[in-house]
Structure formats: C-alpha cells, structure tokens
Amino acid sequence: MKNKDLKFDTRLIHAGALDEPFGSATVPIYQSSTFAFKSAEHGAACFAGEDNGYIYTRIGNPTITALEENIASLEGGFGGIATSSGMGAATSIYMALLNQGDHILSTDAIYGPSRVIIESHFSRFGVESSYVDSTDIEELKKHLRPNTKVLYIETPANPTIGITDLKACAALARENDLVMVVDNTFCSPFLQNPLEYGADVVFHSVTKFINGHADVVGGVIVPATEELYRKIRSLMVYTGCNMDPHQAWLVLRGVKTLSLRIERSQATAMKIARYLESHPQMAWVRYPGLPSHPQYELAGRQMKGYGSMISFGLKGGYEAGKMLMNHLELATLAVSLGGVETLVQHPASMTHAGVSREDKSSAGITDDLVRFSIGIEDEDDLIADLEQALKSLH
Ligand code: LCS
C-alpha cells in the first residue's frame, strides 16, 4: 500500500521506513559520515545528481531520510528537510527565502529567538521586518509593503496562544505573491496541517511534540513544492544546519506515539484549563478549548483538537506567578514543551527574554504570563500539585 493511502496513525509508524536488507523492524542508525561509491563514475554521477546514492551525511543519510519522509507524509508536503534544531529550520527558511532589501511580515508573539534573529542579525544584511497581531487579518494587510516577500505565521502563538486564520492568510499570500511559512510546533501534524490550508512551507521544532520525550533537539521543514524544497534544502546543506543520524533515530522512535501522547495530554489540558479558569486566584486563562478564548471558534474549525499548551496570569501578577512556579512539585520548572512531562515557565524572563520590553508588551507577552505544557501524567496528581502550590500563595 502506498503511504499516501494510509491513515495518519499508520503513517506515524510506517511512513519513511527503509527497504533494509536485514529485515530490521525499526529504521537502523546509519552512524556514518560518508558513503562509499561503487566506482569513480558512480561518485561523479552522485555529485551530478544523476544518481541518488548517498554521498556525505551533511547532504543526506538514510536514517535522516526516513525521518524526513515520515514528517513529509504527516504534513502532506513535497519532502522533508531535517535540521539540527527548530532554530536551524527557521534560519534555513529565512536564508533561503529572503534577499537583501526584502521585508518579512510576521506574527508578533512568536518564539523569542525566531524574532530576535531577524531583528538583530538578518537586519544587518538589509532584511526588513514587521511583527503584528496576525489574529487580525486587517493588521497584516496594513503592514504589507511593496517589498514584502514572506508571511510568517505561528499559530497557536508562543506564548500567548493566539490563533491565526491560516486560510485567510493563505489568500492574502496568494494575492500579494508572498511565500507563506507556518511554524506548526505547538500543534504538531496531528492537530493541524497548514499546507492543506494553502501555506507554502511548514516547519517544526521536533524537540517538542514530534519527539515528545525531552531528550532531543531538532527541526524538520516540509515545503509544499519541489521548487521550495530544493531551494531550502540547498541552503540547509551549505550552512550545515543538518540533523545527525542518531538524533533522527530518536525522533523516529518518538513520533510513533504522537497521537497517543497528544490525545492524552490535551484531555488533561482541558481539565486543567477549566480548573484554572474557575479558580478565584486566576486573573485570566488562555486555552483554545475554553469558550473564553478570543479565537475559540476558529480553533475548533482549524485544529483537530485544542492541544496541551495553556497560558494564564494570577491576580497577584508576576510575584504570585513566581511563587506558584517555585512551589510546584510535579511540574518541572523548565523551558521547552511538548514532552511527556509537564513543564512550567515564565516567558517574559525566560524564552522571550531577548525580545524588548515594548515589543513583548505590544505582543501581549505580559509579566504575569505563566505558560504550562501539559504532559501525560495522571490528571488528578497534576491538579493536586496545582492546588497545593496555589494554597501556598496565601
Ligand atoms: N518554534 C517554536 C514555536 C518554538 O517553541 C521553539 C522553541 C522553536 C521554534 C525553536 O526550536 P529549537 O531550536 O529549540 O528546537 N521553543 C522553546 C520554548 O518555548 N521553550 O524552550 C524552547
């Protein structure tokens, strides 16, 4: 059966499997930096692109190919490009798609470094940027410039959990000849497939839900077309943003349980979000599955579930948030997200510390904002942990 005919959960397990000579049940780790050519002519043909044999691991490696094909199948794109990290993926995309004098229009509340690298480094090479509230399509339209080339969307946004309308963005991109890029890290391909809505490139920090076990850093890019695939792949290979085979093997192991982990963690997240919203000490709670979320209906339409990321603010502000984080015993006080373990962090002073105070404030990354990534522990234990930590605030 062809991969594309198989259902998502079957593709999680089988897509990208190698035709391996020893019948290994899992993809082996090809821990080799280089590959022998059958002859001088064969080597020349590989370099000329006339033979697709492996050459050198920065360019390609069978274990990495297996992961790339797996994620490309889950996202429904032309092919996958695995990178050293999520930032390696973002950087490869930026470098491949932006030229001197170009403008990138982006969601304002995105992962801090994805913004900082443009504002502090790509700006040195003449790249212009605008960061706006993309949950409002009119805001995006207002900030279009004649030199806008890339529309960069993160939805749900890190850490505000704002939801952007992917279909409307794709229409805007088509009308204005923009390449639309979506960072799909918060959803994973299980919850959302941006290429289906008309995006041109989707990418993940596979460090998060796709690997899911807090033991690997990595990224995967999936462009919709062969042209974009070749352009971005070439840049990734030349800059050496590649993944390594052992990393790819770990992610291949993690991805198999993606559906099971997300189904479990999002069910718990819904309960925790409701618990938090009903708690008298909470000032606000932002979770796409709560009717109080400003884009609740859009989330229901665009995502196949509400995910396991929750942001909230306590009535006691940052001071109360700090005390809560310090008193949680089960939830680990750490950055990152999307793993089997529940994590809690303070974006304004941690993941988004590099973004200026004014930019954080206009993007809604307030000082009181605390972010939860819900894991797969027992929900009663997680709520009991929150309860004891909230009691300690009195
Ligand atoms: N995109 C998003 C949405 C992210 O959340 C992250 C990392 C990245 C890209 C970069 O991926 P990396 O290079 O770390 O694999 N987000 C983190 C976070 O929120 N806490 O720690 C890392």
CSV table of N, CA and C in Angstrom, one decimal, residues 285-388:
chain,number,residue,atom,x,y,z
A,285,VAL,N,-7.1,33.1,31.9
A,285,VAL,CA,-6.6,31.8,31.4
A,285,VAL,C,-6.8,31.8,29.9
A,286,ARG,N,-5.8,31.4,29.2
A,286,ARG,CA,-5.9,31.3,27.7
A,286,ARG,C,-5.6,29.9,27.3
A,287,TYR,N,-6.7,29.2,26.8
A,287,TYR,CA,-6.6,27.8,26.3
A,287,TYR,C,-7.6,27.8,25.1
A,288,PRO,N,-7.2,27.3,23.9
A,288,PRO,CA,-8.1,27.3,22.8
A,288,PRO,C,-9.4,26.5,23.0
A,289,GLY,N,-9.4,25.6,23.9
A,289,GLY,CA,-10.6,24.8,24.2
A,289,GLY,C,-11.6,25.5,25.1
A,290,LEU,N,-11.3,26.6,25.6
A,290,LEU,CA,-12.2,27.3,26.5
A,290,LEU,C,-13.0,28.3,25.7
A,291,PRO,N,-14.3,28.4,25.8
A,291,PRO,CA,-15.1,29.3,25.1
A,291,PRO,C,-14.7,30.8,25.3
A,292,SER,N,-14.0,31.1,26.4
A,292,SER,CA,-13.5,32.4,26.7
A,292,SER,C,-12.3,32.8,25.8
A,293,HIS,N,-11.7,31.8,25.1
A,293,HIS,CA,-10.6,32.1,24.2
A,293,HIS,C,-11.1,33.0,23.0
A,294,PRO,N,-10.4,34.1,22.7
A,294,PRO,CA,-11.0,35.0,21.7
A,294,PRO,C,-11.1,34.4,20.3
A,295,GLN,N,-10.3,33.3,20.0
A,295,GLN,CA,-10.5,32.7,18.7
A,295,GLN,C,-11.0,31.2,18.9
A,296,TYR,N,-11.8,31.0,19.9
A,296,TYR,CA,-12.3,29.7,20.2
A,296,TYR,C,-12.9,29.0,19.0
A,297,GLU,N,-13.8,29.7,18.3
A,297,GLU,CA,-14.5,29.1,17.1
A,297,GLU,C,-13.5,28.8,16.0
A,298,LEU,N,-12.5,29.7,15.7
A,298,LEU,CA,-11.5,29.4,14.7
A,298,LEU,C,-10.7,28.2,15.1
A,299,ALA,N,-10.3,28.1,16.4
A,299,ALA,CA,-9.5,27.0,16.8
A,299,ALA,C,-10.3,25.7,16.5
A,300,GLY,N,-11.6,25.7,16.8
A,300,GLY,CA,-12.4,24.5,16.6
A,300,GLY,C,-12.5,24.1,15.1
A,301,ARG,N,-12.4,25.1,14.3
A,301,ARG,CA,-12.5,24.9,12.8
A,301,ARG,C,-11.2,24.4,12.2
A,302,GLN,N,-10.1,25.0,12.7
A,302,GLN,CA,-8.8,24.9,12.1
A,302,GLN,C,-7.9,23.8,12.6
A,303,MET,N,-8.2,23.5,13.9
A,303,MET,CA,-7.3,22.5,14.6
A,303,MET,C,-8.2,21.2,14.9
A,304,LYS,N,-7.5,20.1,14.9
A,304,LYS,CA,-8.3,18.8,15.1
A,304,LYS,C,-8.5,18.6,16.6
A,305,GLY,N,-7.9,19.4,17.5
A,305,GLY,CA,-8.0,19.3,18.9
A,305,GLY,C,-7.4,20.6,19.5
A,306,TYR,N,-7.5,20.8,20.8
A,306,TYR,CA,-7.1,22.1,21.3
A,306,TYR,C,-5.6,22.1,21.9
A,307,GLY,N,-5.0,20.9,21.9
A,307,GLY,CA,-3.6,20.9,22.3
A,307,GLY,C,-3.4,20.9,23.8
A,308,SER,N,-2.1,21.1,24.2
A,308,SER,CA,-1.8,21.0,25.6
A,308,SER,C,-1.0,22.1,26.1
A,309,MET,N,-1.1,23.3,25.4
A,309,MET,CA,-0.4,24.5,25.9
A,309,MET,C,-1.4,25.5,26.5
A,310,ILE,N,-1.1,25.9,27.8
A,310,ILE,CA,-2.1,26.8,28.5
A,310,ILE,C,-1.2,28.0,29.0
A,311,SER,N,-1.7,29.2,28.8
A,311,SER,CA,-1.1,30.3,29.5
A,311,SER,C,-2.1,31.0,30.4
A,312,PHE,N,-1.6,31.5,31.5
A,312,PHE,CA,-2.5,32.2,32.5
A,312,PHE,C,-1.8,33.2,33.3
A,313,GLY,N,-2.6,34.1,33.9
A,313,GLY,CA,-2.0,35.1,34.8
A,313,GLY,C,-2.7,35.1,36.1
A,314,LEU,N,-2.0,35.2,37.2
A,314,LEU,CA,-2.6,35.2,38.5
A,314,LEU,C,-3.0,36.6,38.9
A,315,LYS,N,-4.0,36.8,39.8
A,315,LYS,CA,-4.3,38.1,40.3
A,315,LYS,C,-3.2,38.8,40.9
A,316,GLY,N,-2.3,38.0,41.6
A,316,GLY,CA,-1.1,38.6,42.2
A,316,GLY,C,0.0,38.9,41.3
A,317,GLY,N,-0.2,38.8,39.9
A,317,GLY,CA,0.8,39.2,38.9
A,317,GLY,C,2.1,38.3,39.0
A,318,TYR,N,3.2,38.9,38.6
A,318,TYR,CA,4.4,38.1,38.4
A,318,TYR,C,4.9,37.6,39.8
A,319,GLU,N,4.7,38.3,40.9
A,319,GLU,CA,5.2,37.8,42.2
A,319,GLU,C,4.5,36.5,42.5
A,320,ALA,N,3.1,36.5,42.3
A,320,ALA,CA,2.4,35.3,42.6
A,320,ALA,C,2.8,34.2,41.6
A,321,GLY,N,3.0,34.5,40.4
A,321,GLY,CA,3.4,33.5,39.4
A,321,GLY,C,4.7,32.9,39.8
A,322,LYS,N,5.7,33.7,40.2
A,322,LYS,CA,7.0,33.2,40.7
A,322,LYS,C,6.8,32.2,41.8
A,323,MET,N,5.9,32.6,42.8
A,323,MET,CA,5.7,31.7,44.0
A,323,MET,C,5.1,30.4,43.5
A,324,LEU,N,4.1,30.5,42.6
A,324,LEU,CA,3.5,29.3,42.1
A,324,LEU,C,4.5,28.4,41.5
A,325,MET,N,5.3,28.9,40.6
A,325,MET,CA,6.3,28.1,39.9
A,325,MET,C,7.3,27.5,40.9
A,326,ASN,N,7.6,28.2,41.9
A,326,ASN,CA,8.6,27.7,42.9
A,326,ASN,C,8.0,26.6,43.8
A,327,HIS,N,6.7,26.7,43.9
A,327,HIS,CA,6.0,25.7,44.8
A,327,HIS,C,5.5,24.4,44.1
A,328,LEU,N,5.5,24.5,42.8
A,328,LEU,CA,5.0,23.3,42.0
A,328,LEU,C,6.0,22.1,42.3
A,329,GLU,N,5.5,21.0,42.5
A,329,GLU,CA,6.5,19.9,42.8
A,329,GLU,C,6.5,18.9,41.7
A,330,LEU,N,5.4,18.6,41.0
A,330,LEU,CA,5.3,17.7,39.9
A,330,LEU,C,5.8,18.3,38.6
A,331,ALA,N,5.2,19.5,38.3
A,331,ALA,CA,5.5,20.2,37.1
A,331,ALA,C,6.9,20.7,37.2
A,332,THR,N,7.7,20.4,36.2
A,332,THR,CA,9.1,20.8,36.2
A,332,THR,C,9.2,22.3,35.7
A,333,LEU,N,10.0,23.1,36.5
A,333,LEU,CA,10.2,24.5,36.1
A,333,LEU,C,11.3,24.5,35.0
A,334,ALA,N,10.9,24.5,33.8
A,334,ALA,CA,11.9,24.4,32.7
A,334,ALA,C,11.3,25.0,31.4
A,335,VAL,N,12.1,25.5,30.5
A,335,VAL,CA,11.6,25.9,29.2
A,335,VAL,C,11.5,24.6,28.4
A,336,SER,N,11.1,24.8,27.1
A,336,SER,CA,10.7,23.7,26.2
A,336,SER,C,9.2,23.3,26.5
A,337,LEU,N,8.7,22.4,25.7
A,337,LEU,CA,7.3,22.0,25.7
A,337,LEU,C,7.1,20.7,24.9
A,338,GLY,N,5.9,20.2,25.0
A,338,GLY,CA,5.5,19.1,24.1
A,338,GLY,C,6.1,17.7,24.5
A,339,GLY,N,6.6,17.6,25.7
A,339,GLY,CA,7.1,16.3,26.1
A,339,GLY,C,6.1,15.6,27.0
A,340,VAL,N,6.4,14.4,27.4
A,340,VAL,CA,5.5,13.6,28.3
A,340,VAL,C,5.4,14.1,29.7
A,341,GLU,N,6.4,15.0,30.0
A,341,GLU,CA,6.4,15.6,31.4
A,341,GLU,C,5.8,17.0,31.3
A,342,THR,N,5.1,17.4,32.4
A,342,THR,CA,4.5,18.7,32.5
A,342,THR,C,5.6,19.7,32.8
A,343,LEU,N,5.7,20.8,32.0
A,343,LEU,CA,6.7,21.8,32.3
A,343,LEU,C,5.9,23.2,32.5
A,344,VAL,N,6.6,24.0,33.3
A,344,VAL,CA,6.0,25.4,33.5
A,344,VAL,C,7.2,26.3,33.4
A,345,GLN,N,6.9,27.5,32.8
A,345,GLN,CA,8.0,28.5,32.7
A,345,GLN,C,7.4,29.9,32.6
A,346,HIS,N,8.2,30.9,32.7
A,346,HIS,CA,7.8,32.3,32.7
A,346,HIS,C,8.4,33.0,31.4
A,347,PRO,N,7.6,33.1,30.3
A,347,PRO,CA,8.2,33.6,29.0
A,347,PRO,C,8.9,34.9,29.1
A,348,ALA,N,8.3,35.9,29.8
A,348,ALA,CA,8.9,37.3,29.8
A,348,ALA,C,10.3,37.3,30.3
A,349,SER,N,10.6,36.4,31.2
A,349,SER,CA,12.0,36.4,31.8
A,349,SER,C,12.8,35.2,31.2
A,350,MET,N,12.2,34.3,30.5
A,350,MET,CA,12.9,33.1,30.1
A,350,MET,C,12.9,33.0,28.5
A,351,THR,N,12.0,32.3,27.9
A,351,THR,CA,12.0,32.1,26.4
A,351,THR,C,12.0,33.4,25.6
A,352,HIS,N,11.4,34.4,26.1
A,352,HIS,CA,11.2,35.7,25.4
A,352,HIS,C,12.1,36.8,26.0
A,353,ALA,N,13.1,36.4,26.8
A,353,ALA,CA,13.9,37.4,27.5
A,353,ALA,C,14.6,38.3,26.4
A,354,GLY,N,14.9,37.8,25.3
A,354,GLY,CA,15.7,38.6,24.2
A,354,GLY,C,14.8,39.6,23.5
A,355,VAL,N,13.5,39.5,23.7
A,355,VAL,CA,12.6,40.5,23.0
A,355,VAL,C,12.5,41.7,23.9
A,356,SER,N,12.5,42.9,23.2
A,356,SER,CA,12.5,44.1,24.0
A,356,SER,C,11.2,44.2,24.8
A,357,ARG,N,11.2,45.0,25.9
A,357,ARG,CA,10.1,45.2,26.8
A,357,ARG,C,8.9,45.7,26.0
A,358,GLU,N,9.1,46.7,25.2
A,358,GLU,CA,8.0,47.3,24.4
A,358,GLU,C,7.4,46.3,23.5
A,359,ASP,N,8.3,45.5,22.8
A,359,ASP,CA,7.7,44.5,21.8
A,359,ASP,C,7.0,43.4,22.5
A,360,LYS,N,7.5,43.0,23.7
A,360,LYS,CA,6.8,42.0,24.5
A,360,LYS,C,5.4,42.5,24.9
A,361,SER,N,5.4,43.8,25.3
A,361,SER,CA,4.1,44.3,25.8
A,361,SER,C,3.1,44.5,24.7
A,362,SER,N,3.6,44.9,23.5
A,362,SER,CA,2.6,45.1,22.4
A,362,SER,C,2.2,43.7,21.8
A,363,ALA,N,3.0,42.7,22.1
A,363,ALA,CA,2.6,41.3,21.6
A,363,ALA,C,1.8,40.6,22.6
A,364,GLY,N,1.5,41.2,23.8
A,364,GLY,CA,0.7,40.5,24.8
A,364,GLY,C,1.5,39.6,25.7
A,365,ILE,N,2.9,39.7,25.6
A,365,ILE,CA,3.7,38.8,26.5
A,365,ILE,C,3.9,39.5,27.8
A,366,THR,N,2.9,39.5,28.6
A,366,THR,CA,2.9,40.3,29.9
A,366,THR,C,3.7,39.6,31.0
A,367,ASP,N,4.1,40.4,32.0
A,367,ASP,CA,4.9,39.9,33.1
A,367,ASP,C,4.2,38.9,33.9
A,368,ASP,N,2.9,38.9,33.9
A,368,ASP,CA,2.2,37.9,34.7
A,368,ASP,C,2.0,36.6,34.0
A,369,LEU,N,2.3,36.5,32.7
A,369,LEU,CA,2.0,35.3,31.9
A,369,LEU,C,2.9,34.1,32.4
A,370,VAL,N,2.2,33.1,32.8
A,370,VAL,CA,2.9,31.8,33.1
A,370,VAL,C,2.5,30.8,32.1
A,371,ARG,N,3.4,30.0,31.5
A,371,ARG,CA,3.0,29.0,30.5
A,371,ARG,C,3.2,27.6,30.9
A,372,PHE,N,2.1,26.8,30.7
A,372,PHE,CA,2.2,25.4,31.0
A,372,PHE,C,2.2,24.5,29.8
A,373,SER,N,3.1,23.5,29.7
A,373,SER,CA,3.0,22.5,28.7
A,373,SER,C,2.6,21.2,29.5
A,374,ILE,N,1.3,20.7,29.2
A,374,ILE,CA,0.8,19.6,30.0
A,374,ILE,C,1.3,18.3,29.4
A,375,GLY,N,1.8,17.4,30.3
A,375,GLY,CA,2.3,16.1,29.9
A,375,GLY,C,1.3,15.0,30.0
A,376,ILE,N,1.7,13.8,30.2
A,376,ILE,CA,0.8,12.7,30.2
A,376,ILE,C,0.7,12.0,31.6
A,377,GLU,N,1.1,12.8,32.6
A,377,GLU,CA,0.9,12.3,34.0
A,377,GLU,C,-0.5,12.1,34.3
A,378,ASP,N,-0.8,11.5,35.5
A,378,ASP,CA,-2.2,11.4,35.9
A,378,ASP,C,-2.8,12.8,36.2
A,379,GLU,N,-4.0,13.1,35.7
A,379,GLU,CA,-4.6,14.4,35.8
A,379,GLU,C,-4.8,14.8,37.2
A,380,ASP,N,-5.3,13.9,38.1
A,380,ASP,CA,-5.6,14.2,39.5
A,380,ASP,C,-4.3,14.6,40.2
A,381,ASP,N,-3.2,14.0,39.9
A,381,ASP,CA,-1.9,14.3,40.5
A,381,ASP,C,-1.5,15.7,40.1
A,382,LEU,N,-1.7,16.1,38.8
A,382,LEU,CA,-1.3,17.4,38.3
A,382,LEU,C,-2.2,18.5,39.0
A,383,ILE,N,-3.5,18.2,39.1
A,383,ILE,CA,-4.4,19.2,39.7
A,383,ILE,C,-4.1,19.3,41.2
A,384,ALA,N,-3.7,18.2,41.9
A,384,ALA,CA,-3.4,18.3,43.3
A,384,ALA,C,-2.1,19.1,43.5
A,385,ASP,N,-1.2,18.9,42.6
A,385,ASP,CA,0.1,19.7,42.6
A,385,ASP,C,-0.3,21.2,42.5
A,386,LEU,N,-1.1,21.5,41.6
A,386,LEU,CA,-1.5,23.0,41.4
A,386,LEU,C,-2.2,23.5,42.6
A,387,GLU,N,-3.1,22.6,43.2
A,387,GLU,CA,-3.9,23.0,44.4
A,387,GLU,C,-2.9,23.4,45.5
A,388,GLN,N,-1.9,22.5,45.8
A,388,GLN,CA,-1.0,22.8,46.9
A,388,GLN,C,-0.2,24.0,46.6
